[in-house]
mmCIF file of C-alpha atoms and ligand atoms in Angstrom:
data_model
loop_
_atom_site.group_PDB
_atom_site.id
_atom_site.type_symbol
_atom_site.label_atom_id
_atom_site.label_comp_id
_atom_site.label_asym_id
_atom_site.label_seq_id
_atom_site.Cartn_x
_atom_site.Cartn_y
_atom_site.Cartn_z
ATOM 1 C CA MET A 16 -8.354 -4.385 -2.120
ATOM 2 C CA PRO A 17 -11.006 -2.297 -0.298
ATOM 3 C CA LEU A 18 -13.767 -4.174 1.440
ATOM 4 C CA ILE A 19 -17.301 -2.933 0.848
ATOM 5 C CA SER A 20 -18.827 -3.037 4.311
ATOM 6 C CA GLY A 21 -22.492 -3.965 4.234
ATOM 7 C CA THR A 22 -22.604 -3.446 7.964
ATOM 8 C CA GLN A 23 -21.655 0.221 7.576
ATOM 9 C CA VAL A 24 -23.937 0.934 4.616
ATOM 10 C CA ALA A 25 -26.822 -0.842 6.367
ATOM 11 C CA GLU A 26 -26.305 1.460 9.365
ATOM 12 C CA LYS A 27 -26.661 4.431 7.045
ATOM 13 C CA VAL A 28 -29.867 3.042 5.487
ATOM 14 C CA LEU A 29 -31.293 2.339 8.944
ATOM 15 C CA ALA A 30 -30.419 5.861 10.110
ATOM 16 C CA GLU A 31 -32.390 7.219 7.128
ATOM 17 C CA CYS A 32 -35.302 4.945 8.064
ATOM 18 C CA HIS A 33 -35.116 6.143 11.657
ATOM 19 C CA ARG A 34 -35.325 9.770 10.521
ATOM 20 C CA ASP A 35 -38.274 9.022 8.188
ATOM 21 C CA ILE A 36 -40.093 7.045 10.889
ATOM 22 C CA ALA A 37 -39.755 9.973 13.312
ATOM 23 C CA ALA A 38 -41.206 12.320 10.662
ATOM 24 C CA LEU A 39 -44.107 9.918 9.999
ATOM 25 C CA LYS A 40 -44.788 9.529 13.706
ATOM 26 C CA ALA A 41 -44.917 13.317 14.015
ATOM 27 C CA ARG A 42 -47.749 13.122 11.466
ATOM 28 C CA GLY A 43 -49.481 10.497 13.604
ATOM 29 C CA VAL A 44 -48.543 7.429 11.525
ATOM 30 C CA THR A 45 -46.265 4.560 12.556
ATOM 31 C CA PRO A 46 -45.084 2.284 9.748
ATOM 32 C CA GLY A 47 -46.103 -1.314 10.472
ATOM 33 C CA LEU A 48 -44.579 -4.569 9.244
ATOM 34 C CA ALA A 49 -46.204 -7.974 9.666
ATOM 35 C CA VAL A 50 -44.013 -11.044 9.306
ATOM 36 C CA VAL A 51 -45.806 -14.366 9.025
ATOM 37 C CA LEU A 52 -43.975 -17.586 9.818
ATOM 38 C CA VAL A 53 -45.616 -20.917 9.107
ATOM 39 C CA GLY A 54 -43.982 -23.901 10.802
ATOM 40 C CA ASP A 55 -40.875 -24.138 12.920
ATOM 41 C CA ASP A 56 -37.916 -24.218 10.541
ATOM 42 C CA PRO A 57 -35.057 -23.024 12.817
ATOM 43 C CA ALA A 58 -33.363 -20.823 10.161
ATOM 44 C CA SER A 59 -36.674 -19.138 9.262
ATOM 45 C CA ARG A 60 -37.465 -18.629 12.930
ATOM 46 C CA ALA A 61 -34.073 -16.927 13.426
ATOM 47 C CA TYR A 62 -34.682 -14.645 10.399
ATOM 48 C CA VAL A 63 -38.123 -13.688 11.655
ATOM 49 C CA ARG A 64 -36.781 -12.975 15.127
ATOM 50 C CA SER A 65 -34.057 -10.675 13.780
ATOM 51 C CA LYS A 66 -36.539 -8.824 11.529
ATOM 52 C CA ASP A 67 -38.863 -8.311 14.496
ATOM 53 C CA LYS A 68 -35.992 -7.024 16.650
ATOM 54 C CA LYS A 69 -34.773 -4.634 13.944
ATOM 55 C CA CYS A 70 -38.322 -3.246 13.565
ATOM 56 C CA ARG A 71 -38.627 -2.646 17.290
ATOM 57 C CA ASP A 72 -35.156 -1.035 17.491
ATOM 58 C CA LEU A 73 -36.238 1.397 14.789
ATOM 59 C CA GLY A 74 -39.599 2.173 16.353
ATOM 60 C CA LEU A 75 -41.624 0.421 13.664
ATOM 61 C CA HIS A 76 -44.868 -1.296 14.599
ATOM 62 C CA SER A 77 -43.939 -4.976 14.332
ATOM 63 C CA VAL A 78 -46.371 -7.867 14.198
ATOM 64 C CA LYS A 79 -44.913 -11.358 14.292
ATOM 65 C CA LEU A 80 -47.417 -14.110 13.509
ATOM 66 C CA GLU A 81 -46.222 -17.645 14.162
ATOM 67 C CA LEU A 82 -48.593 -20.214 12.691
ATOM 68 C CA PRO A 83 -48.380 -23.991 13.170
ATOM 69 C CA ALA A 84 -46.780 -26.180 10.484
ATOM 70 C CA THR A 85 -50.238 -27.706 9.871
ATOM 71 C CA THR A 86 -51.745 -24.360 8.733
ATOM 72 C CA SER A 87 -53.804 -24.838 5.569
ATOM 73 C CA GLN A 88 -53.704 -22.723 2.430
ATOM 74 C CA ALA A 89 -57.164 -21.335 3.242
ATOM 75 C CA GLU A 90 -56.128 -20.391 6.781
ATOM 76 C CA LEU A 91 -53.018 -18.628 5.537
ATOM 77 C CA LEU A 92 -55.011 -16.778 2.854
ATOM 78 C CA GLU A 93 -57.355 -15.596 5.585
ATOM 79 C CA VAL A 94 -54.430 -14.253 7.632
ATOM 80 C CA VAL A 95 -53.112 -12.413 4.566
ATOM 81 C CA ALA A 96 -56.559 -10.962 3.826
ATOM 82 C CA LYS A 97 -56.815 -9.630 7.388
ATOM 83 C CA LEU A 98 -53.368 -8.020 7.133
ATOM 84 C CA ASN A 99 -54.264 -6.522 3.730
ATOM 85 C CA ALA A 100 -57.255 -4.860 5.381
ATOM 86 C CA ASP A 101 -55.385 -3.693 8.503
ATOM 87 C CA PRO A 102 -54.570 0.045 8.231
ATOM 88 C CA ALA A 103 -51.818 -0.270 10.883
ATOM 89 C CA ILE A 104 -49.895 -2.666 8.623
ATOM 90 C CA HIS A 105 -48.014 -1.229 5.641
ATOM 91 C CA GLY A 106 -45.775 -4.169 4.821
ATOM 92 C CA ILE A 107 -46.500 -7.918 4.761
ATOM 93 C CA LEU A 108 -43.944 -10.671 4.453
ATOM 94 C CA VAL A 109 -44.599 -14.405 4.509
ATOM 95 C CA GLN A 110 -41.339 -16.104 5.426
ATOM 96 C CA SER A 111 -40.019 -18.566 2.858
ATOM 97 C CA PRO A 112 -39.997 -21.535 2.571
ATOM 98 C CA PRO A 113 -43.496 -22.457 3.813
ATOM 99 C CA PRO A 114 -44.520 -26.070 4.532
ATOM 100 C CA LYS A 115 -45.280 -28.181 1.472
ATOM 101 C CA GLN A 116 -49.098 -27.950 1.668
ATOM 102 C CA ILE A 117 -48.812 -24.212 0.987
ATOM 103 C CA ASP A 118 -48.850 -22.876 -2.579
ATOM 104 C CA GLU A 119 -46.327 -20.074 -2.069
ATOM 105 C CA ALA A 120 -46.959 -18.351 -5.406
ATOM 106 C CA ALA A 121 -50.678 -18.112 -4.646
ATOM 107 C CA ILE A 122 -49.918 -16.606 -1.235
ATOM 108 C CA VAL A 123 -47.627 -14.008 -2.816
ATOM 109 C CA ARG A 124 -50.386 -13.116 -5.320
ATOM 110 C CA ALA A 125 -52.850 -12.687 -2.437
ATOM 111 C CA ILE A 126 -50.736 -9.998 -0.752
ATOM 112 C CA ASP A 127 -51.823 -6.447 -1.595
ATOM 113 C CA PRO A 128 -49.065 -5.261 -4.017
ATOM 114 C CA ALA A 129 -48.987 -1.943 -2.120
ATOM 115 C CA LYS A 130 -47.929 -3.917 1.004
ATOM 116 C CA ASP A 131 -45.644 -6.415 -0.769
ATOM 117 C CA VAL A 132 -42.374 -5.176 0.744
ATOM 118 C CA ASP A 133 -40.563 -8.318 -0.460
ATOM 119 C CA GLY A 134 -41.270 -7.238 -4.040
ATOM 120 C CA PHE A 135 -42.350 -10.714 -5.167
ATOM 121 C CA HIS A 136 -45.916 -9.915 -6.331
ATOM 122 C CA PRO A 137 -46.327 -9.984 -10.147
ATOM 123 C CA VAL A 138 -47.402 -6.319 -10.064
ATOM 124 C CA ASN A 139 -44.099 -5.365 -8.438
ATOM 125 C CA VAL A 140 -42.102 -7.605 -10.779
ATOM 126 C CA ALA A 141 -43.771 -5.757 -13.672
ATOM 127 C CA LYS A 142 -43.112 -2.364 -12.087
ATOM 128 C CA LEU A 143 -39.412 -3.205 -11.815
ATOM 129 C CA ALA A 144 -39.315 -4.161 -15.487
ATOM 130 C CA LEU A 145 -41.200 -0.946 -16.318
ATOM 131 C CA GLU A 146 -38.857 1.115 -14.107
ATOM 132 C CA ASP A 147 -41.875 2.404 -12.178
ATOM 133 C CA PRO A 148 -40.455 3.864 -8.923
ATOM 134 C CA THR A 149 -43.667 3.162 -6.980
ATOM 135 C CA GLY A 150 -42.944 -0.588 -7.113
ATOM 136 C CA PHE A 151 -41.180 -2.662 -4.471
ATOM 137 C CA VAL A 152 -37.882 -4.291 -5.415
ATOM 138 C CA PRO A 153 -36.700 -7.480 -3.672
ATOM 139 C CA CYS A 154 -34.545 -6.473 -0.714
ATOM 140 C CA THR A 155 -31.346 -8.402 -1.499
ATOM 141 C CA PRO A 156 -30.693 -7.076 -5.021
ATOM 142 C CA LEU A 157 -31.833 -3.617 -3.912
ATOM 143 C CA GLY A 158 -29.231 -3.835 -1.146
ATOM 144 C CA CYS A 159 -26.530 -4.933 -3.613
ATOM 145 C CA GLN A 160 -27.300 -1.948 -5.824
ATOM 146 C CA ARG A 161 -27.124 0.393 -2.841
ATOM 147 C CA LEU A 162 -23.741 -1.099 -1.876
ATOM 148 C CA LEU A 163 -22.385 -0.343 -5.358
ATOM 149 C CA ILE A 164 -23.689 3.214 -5.197
ATOM 150 C CA GLU A 165 -22.346 3.870 -1.705
ATOM 151 C CA ALA A 166 -18.947 2.391 -2.581
ATOM 152 C CA GLY A 167 -18.723 4.788 -5.523
ATOM 153 C CA ILE A 168 -18.639 1.991 -8.111
ATOM 154 C CA GLU A 169 -19.630 3.349 -11.518
ATOM 155 C CA THR A 170 -22.182 1.005 -13.075
ATOM 156 C CA LYS A 171 -22.896 3.192 -16.101
ATOM 157 C CA GLY A 172 -21.415 1.484 -19.151
ATOM 158 C CA ALA A 173 -19.826 -1.231 -17.001
ATOM 159 C CA HIS A 174 -20.160 -4.893 -17.923
ATOM 160 C CA ALA A 175 -21.953 -6.562 -15.015
ATOM 161 C CA VAL A 176 -22.226 -10.338 -14.913
ATOM 162 C CA VAL A 177 -24.914 -11.711 -12.609
ATOM 163 C CA ILE A 178 -24.434 -15.400 -11.775
ATOM 164 C CA GLY A 179 -27.868 -16.762 -10.848
ATOM 165 C CA ARG A 180 -31.331 -16.169 -12.306
ATOM 166 C CA SER A 181 -33.654 -16.639 -9.325
ATOM 167 C CA MET A 182 -36.681 -14.383 -8.848
ATOM 168 C CA ILE A 183 -35.313 -13.387 -5.439
ATOM 169 C CA VAL A 184 -31.830 -12.297 -6.464
ATOM 170 C CA GLY A 185 -30.490 -12.867 -9.979
ATOM 171 C CA LYS A 186 -33.352 -11.667 -12.189
ATOM 172 C CA PRO A 187 -34.258 -8.512 -10.243
ATOM 173 C CA MET A 188 -30.531 -7.755 -9.878
ATOM 174 C CA ALA A 189 -30.116 -7.862 -13.632
ATOM 175 C CA MET A 190 -33.143 -5.602 -14.117
ATOM 176 C CA LEU A 191 -31.814 -3.066 -11.592
ATOM 177 C CA LEU A 192 -28.387 -2.978 -13.228
ATOM 178 C CA MET A 193 -29.812 -2.478 -16.715
ATOM 179 C CA ALA A 194 -32.365 0.163 -15.639
ATOM 180 C CA LYS A 195 -31.655 3.789 -16.433
ATOM 181 C CA GLY A 196 -30.085 5.956 -13.723
ATOM 182 C CA PRO A 197 -27.761 5.725 -10.708
ATOM 183 C CA GLY A 198 -26.728 2.160 -9.933
ATOM 184 C CA GLY A 199 -27.935 1.152 -13.399
ATOM 185 C CA ASP A 200 -27.062 1.778 -17.054
ATOM 186 C CA ALA A 201 -24.832 -1.304 -17.034
ATOM 187 C CA THR A 202 -24.408 -3.817 -19.820
ATOM 188 C CA VAL A 203 -25.704 -6.954 -18.151
ATOM 189 C CA THR A 204 -25.017 -10.626 -18.741
ATOM 190 C CA VAL A 205 -26.950 -13.206 -16.726
ATOM 191 C CA ALA A 206 -25.296 -16.594 -16.226
ATOM 192 C CA HIS A 207 -26.804 -19.767 -14.745
ATOM 193 C CA SER A 208 -26.232 -23.491 -14.480
ATOM 194 C CA ARG A 209 -26.648 -23.998 -18.222
ATOM 195 C CA THR A 210 -24.114 -21.325 -19.146
ATOM 196 C CA ARG A 211 -21.231 -22.614 -21.260
ATOM 197 C CA ASP A 212 -17.680 -21.655 -20.226
ATOM 198 C CA LEU A 213 -18.721 -19.478 -17.309
ATOM 199 C CA ALA A 214 -15.173 -18.365 -16.484
ATOM 200 C CA ALA A 215 -14.674 -16.940 -19.996
ATOM 201 C CA ILE A 216 -17.786 -14.797 -19.441
ATOM 202 C CA THR A 217 -17.138 -13.707 -15.879
ATOM 203 C CA ARG A 218 -13.536 -12.748 -16.777
ATOM 204 C CA GLN A 219 -15.050 -10.031 -18.995
ATOM 205 C CA ALA A 220 -16.940 -8.537 -16.079
ATOM 206 C CA ASP A 221 -16.197 -5.201 -14.459
ATOM 207 C CA ILE A 222 -18.731 -6.169 -11.798
ATOM 208 C CA ILE A 223 -19.632 -9.720 -10.736
ATOM 209 C CA ILE A 224 -22.704 -10.435 -8.642
ATOM 210 C CA ALA A 225 -22.507 -14.010 -7.333
ATOM 211 C CA ALA A 226 -25.902 -15.453 -6.307
ATOM 212 C CA ILE A 227 -25.450 -19.177 -6.801
ATOM 213 C CA GLY A 228 -25.789 -20.882 -3.437
ATOM 214 C CA ARG A 229 -22.520 -22.857 -3.677
ATOM 215 C CA PRO A 230 -19.686 -22.222 -1.241
ATOM 216 C CA TYR A 231 -16.433 -20.877 -2.721
ATOM 217 C CA PHE A 232 -17.781 -21.324 -6.285
ATOM 218 C CA VAL A 233 -16.264 -18.176 -7.809
ATOM 219 C CA LYS A 234 -12.512 -18.679 -7.990
ATOM 220 C CA ALA A 235 -9.588 -16.472 -9.020
ATOM 221 C CA GLU A 236 -9.843 -17.876 -12.575
ATOM 222 C CA HIS A 237 -13.364 -16.375 -12.887
ATOM 223 C CA VAL A 238 -12.296 -12.835 -12.083
ATOM 224 C CA LYS A 239 -10.275 -10.282 -14.030
ATOM 225 C CA GLU A 240 -7.796 -7.996 -12.322
ATOM 226 C CA GLY A 241 -9.569 -4.888 -10.953
ATOM 227 C CA ALA A 242 -13.101 -6.296 -10.942
ATOM 228 C CA VAL A 243 -15.701 -5.503 -8.283
ATOM 229 C CA VAL A 244 -17.276 -8.578 -6.670
ATOM 230 C CA ILE A 245 -20.537 -8.641 -4.728
ATOM 231 C CA ASP A 246 -21.002 -11.957 -2.943
ATOM 232 C CA VAL A 247 -24.667 -12.681 -2.216
ATOM 233 C CA GLY A 248 -24.132 -16.275 -1.092
ATOM 234 C CA ILE A 249 -24.785 -17.490 2.410
ATOM 235 C CA ASN A 250 -23.673 -21.089 2.772
ATOM 236 C CA ARG A 251 -23.164 -23.137 5.884
ATOM 237 C CA VAL A 252 -19.954 -25.187 5.834
ATOM 238 C CA GLU A 253 -18.502 -27.454 8.490
ATOM 239 C CA ALA A 254 -15.923 -25.845 10.758
ATOM 240 C CA PRO A 255 -15.032 -28.332 13.506
ATOM 241 C CA ASP A 256 -12.700 -25.842 15.213
ATOM 242 C CA THR A 257 -15.563 -23.398 15.898
ATOM 243 C CA GLU A 258 -17.980 -23.504 18.823
ATOM 244 C CA LYS A 259 -21.019 -24.089 16.566
ATOM 245 C CA GLY A 260 -19.210 -26.601 14.365
ATOM 246 C CA TYR A 261 -20.062 -24.628 11.238
ATOM 247 C CA LYS A 262 -19.490 -21.227 9.688
ATOM 248 C CA LEU A 263 -21.191 -19.100 7.048
ATOM 249 C CA VAL A 264 -19.317 -18.472 3.816
ATOM 250 C CA GLY A 265 -20.177 -16.847 0.516
ATOM 251 C CA ASP A 266 -20.296 -18.070 -3.068
ATOM 252 C CA VAL A 267 -16.872 -16.541 -3.659
ATOM 253 C CA ALA A 268 -13.532 -18.069 -2.649
ATOM 254 C CA PHE A 269 -12.671 -14.844 -0.865
ATOM 255 C CA ASP A 270 -8.992 -15.529 -0.062
ATOM 256 C CA GLU A 271 -7.970 -16.154 -3.666
ATOM 257 C CA VAL A 272 -10.384 -13.693 -5.320
ATOM 258 C CA ALA A 273 -9.967 -10.648 -3.051
ATOM 259 C CA PRO A 274 -6.350 -9.858 -4.033
ATOM 260 C CA LYS A 275 -7.480 -9.407 -7.675
ATOM 261 C CA CYS A 276 -10.393 -7.107 -6.844
ATOM 262 C CA ARG A 277 -10.844 -3.379 -6.886
ATOM 263 C CA ALA A 278 -13.487 -3.953 -4.214
ATOM 264 C CA ILE A 279 -15.299 -6.954 -2.744
ATOM 265 C CA THR A 280 -17.978 -7.655 -0.146
ATOM 266 C CA PRO A 281 -17.160 -9.991 2.755
ATOM 267 C CA VAL A 282 -19.389 -12.784 4.098
ATOM 268 C CA PRO A 283 -20.616 -12.218 6.726
ATOM 269 C CA GLY A 284 -20.926 -8.431 6.921
ATOM 270 C CA GLY A 285 -21.586 -7.776 3.233
ATOM 271 C CA VAL A 286 -24.920 -8.275 1.505
ATOM 272 C CA GLY A 287 -26.575 -9.932 4.535
ATOM 273 C CA PRO A 288 -27.067 -6.805 6.684
ATOM 274 C CA MET A 289 -28.287 -4.912 3.605
ATOM 275 C CA THR A 290 -31.201 -7.277 3.014
ATOM 276 C CA ILE A 291 -32.834 -6.521 6.348
ATOM 277 C CA ALA A 292 -32.040 -2.793 6.080
ATOM 278 C CA MET A 293 -33.765 -2.628 2.679
ATOM 279 C CA LEU A 294 -36.767 -4.461 4.136
ATOM 280 C CA MET A 295 -37.086 -1.675 6.673
ATOM 281 C CA ALA A 296 -36.636 0.921 3.907
ATOM 282 C CA ASN A 297 -39.334 -0.762 1.788
ATOM 283 C CA THR A 298 -41.721 -0.746 4.766
ATOM 284 C CA VAL A 299 -41.156 2.973 5.321
ATOM 285 C CA LYS A 300 -41.712 3.555 1.583
ATOM 286 C CA ALA A 301 -44.972 1.550 1.694
ATOM 287 C CA CYS A 302 -46.157 3.652 4.624
ATOM 288 C CA LYS A 303 -45.301 6.930 2.875
ATOM 289 C CA GLN A 304 -47.028 5.798 -0.327
ATOM 290 C CA SER A 305 -50.144 4.801 1.617
ATOM 291 C CA LEU A 306 -50.498 8.449 2.679
ATOM 292 C CA GLN A 307 -50.429 9.808 -0.871
HETATM 293 P P1 NDP B 6 -31.382 -20.249 -6.146
HETATM 294 O O1 NDP B 6 -30.972 -21.644 -5.803
HETATM 295 O O2 NDP B 6 -32.806 -19.911 -6.316
HETATM 296 O O3 NDP B 6 -30.626 -19.817 -7.505
HETATM 297 C C1 NDP B 6 -29.289 -20.155 -7.722
HETATM 298 C C2 NDP B 6 -28.916 -19.762 -9.124
HETATM 299 O O4 NDP B 6 -27.556 -20.152 -9.339
HETATM 300 C C3 NDP B 6 -29.773 -20.449 -10.198
HETATM 301 O O5 NDP B 6 -30.150 -19.527 -11.196
HETATM 302 C C4 NDP B 6 -28.822 -21.507 -10.759
HETATM 303 O O6 NDP B 6 -29.027 -21.775 -12.142
HETATM 304 C C5 NDP B 6 -27.474 -20.846 -10.558
HETATM 305 N N1 NDP B 6 -26.438 -21.869 -10.515
HETATM 306 C C6 NDP B 6 -26.426 -23.011 -9.783
HETATM 307 N N2 NDP B 6 -25.320 -23.729 -10.069
HETATM 308 C C7 NDP B 6 -24.630 -23.021 -10.991
HETATM 309 C C8 NDP B 6 -23.437 -23.255 -11.705
HETATM 310 N N3 NDP B 6 -22.724 -24.373 -11.513
HETATM 311 N N4 NDP B 6 -23.022 -22.325 -12.592
HETATM 312 C C9 NDP B 6 -23.737 -21.208 -12.803
HETATM 313 N N5 NDP B 6 -24.896 -20.931 -12.166
HETATM 314 C C10 NDP B 6 -25.332 -21.832 -11.270
HETATM 315 O O7 NDP B 6 -30.686 -19.320 -5.048
HETATM 316 P P2 NDP B 6 -31.025 -17.807 -4.601
HETATM 317 O O8 NDP B 6 -30.941 -16.906 -5.769
HETATM 318 O O9 NDP B 6 -32.227 -17.781 -3.748
HETATM 319 O O10 NDP B 6 -29.782 -17.548 -3.623
HETATM 320 C C11 NDP B 6 -28.449 -17.556 -4.091
HETATM 321 C C12 NDP B 6 -27.506 -17.435 -2.916
HETATM 322 O O11 NDP B 6 -27.749 -16.199 -2.265
HETATM 323 C C13 NDP B 6 -27.678 -18.496 -1.818
HETATM 324 O O12 NDP B 6 -26.409 -18.746 -1.243
HETATM 325 C C14 NDP B 6 -28.565 -17.826 -0.792
HETATM 326 O O13 NDP B 6 -28.372 -18.348 0.500
HETATM 327 C C15 NDP B 6 -28.054 -16.419 -0.891
HETATM 328 N N6 NDP B 6 -29.025 -15.415 -0.468
HETATM 329 C C16 NDP B 6 -28.559 -14.459 0.376
HETATM 330 C C17 NDP B 6 -29.382 -13.457 0.797
HETATM 331 C C18 NDP B 6 -28.818 -12.409 1.676
HETATM 332 O O14 NDP B 6 -29.556 -11.763 2.389
HETATM 333 N N7 NDP B 6 -27.506 -12.162 1.633
HETATM 334 C C19 NDP B 6 -30.799 -13.415 0.428
HETATM 335 C C20 NDP B 6 -31.183 -14.403 -0.567
HETATM 336 C C21 NDP B 6 -30.306 -15.384 -0.968
HETATM 337 P P3 NDP B 6 -30.396 -22.482 -12.696
HETATM 338 O O15 NDP B 6 -31.414 -21.395 -12.699
HETATM 339 O O16 NDP B 6 -30.006 -22.936 -14.041
HETATM 340 O O17 NDP B 6 -30.699 -23.589 -11.734
#
């Protein structure tokens, strides 16, 4: 069972970004990404820190704005408006989840769609549905699609079952897989918590994308022999024998599923590194498009 290494494919994506950034800099433009964090959620803080570091490693202009947990909707809208107007910033990301006084959907709508490198703005959601290549696609499903392409997995005509229908992963994943062209042209089924007899459906899949948020949810009984499995899940489970006392696992019961697979992504080292690499790629794309 070959492992699909997200770490390796992410390196390739980042090398492409590096090359593009050098070419842009030669033209006098440095792509800029602003990441806004409201509050002090430790997981969000860690994500923001790693995005900032990756930007700096690549030579991107990185702006990290850390706002207090008491920030109001109006204050956050003002920050977004300033970033929208800043010509040095090509990509804007407001780290999720914000504190409860913030209306996240309204913040997403306030971001200039041309700078919405997360791909959550309604304009970009519509562009994905319309297969308009100028749109921004959410980084995680975009990374999953790239993994399939790089691993040489034929999606054309394949039956892909996406488990999960969130706006961040499941829905855009399904749209990417059903779109025309490389990494698409699949026959797509989307399953969710109301799906009846999930295992009977997933056993028909040539490709399973698991984006559920439940550790070890996808078992051997869900998977047919020779299927390809992409595990999007990142779940923290107790592991008393480790230094931290916990470990990160996917939505797939890897040990029992992997032997049946033609290919599978590990957790960690699968989809995770792709998400941040695609964020960098989206920022470079936003910068290039701003010059057209
Ligand atoms: P959400 O909680 O938004 O969505 C989970 C989806 O799974 C929902 O559509 C839900 O159905 C479905 N679901 C829940 N229980 C079942 C069930 N018993 N049977 C079938 N479907 C079920 O999660 P996200 O999409 O945001 O994230 C999914 C996972 O991916 C999480 O583990 C998250 O941590 C991880 N993730 C990883 C990223 C990465 O970089 N690798 C980035 C983003 C997310 P319903 O709609 O009916 O509730």
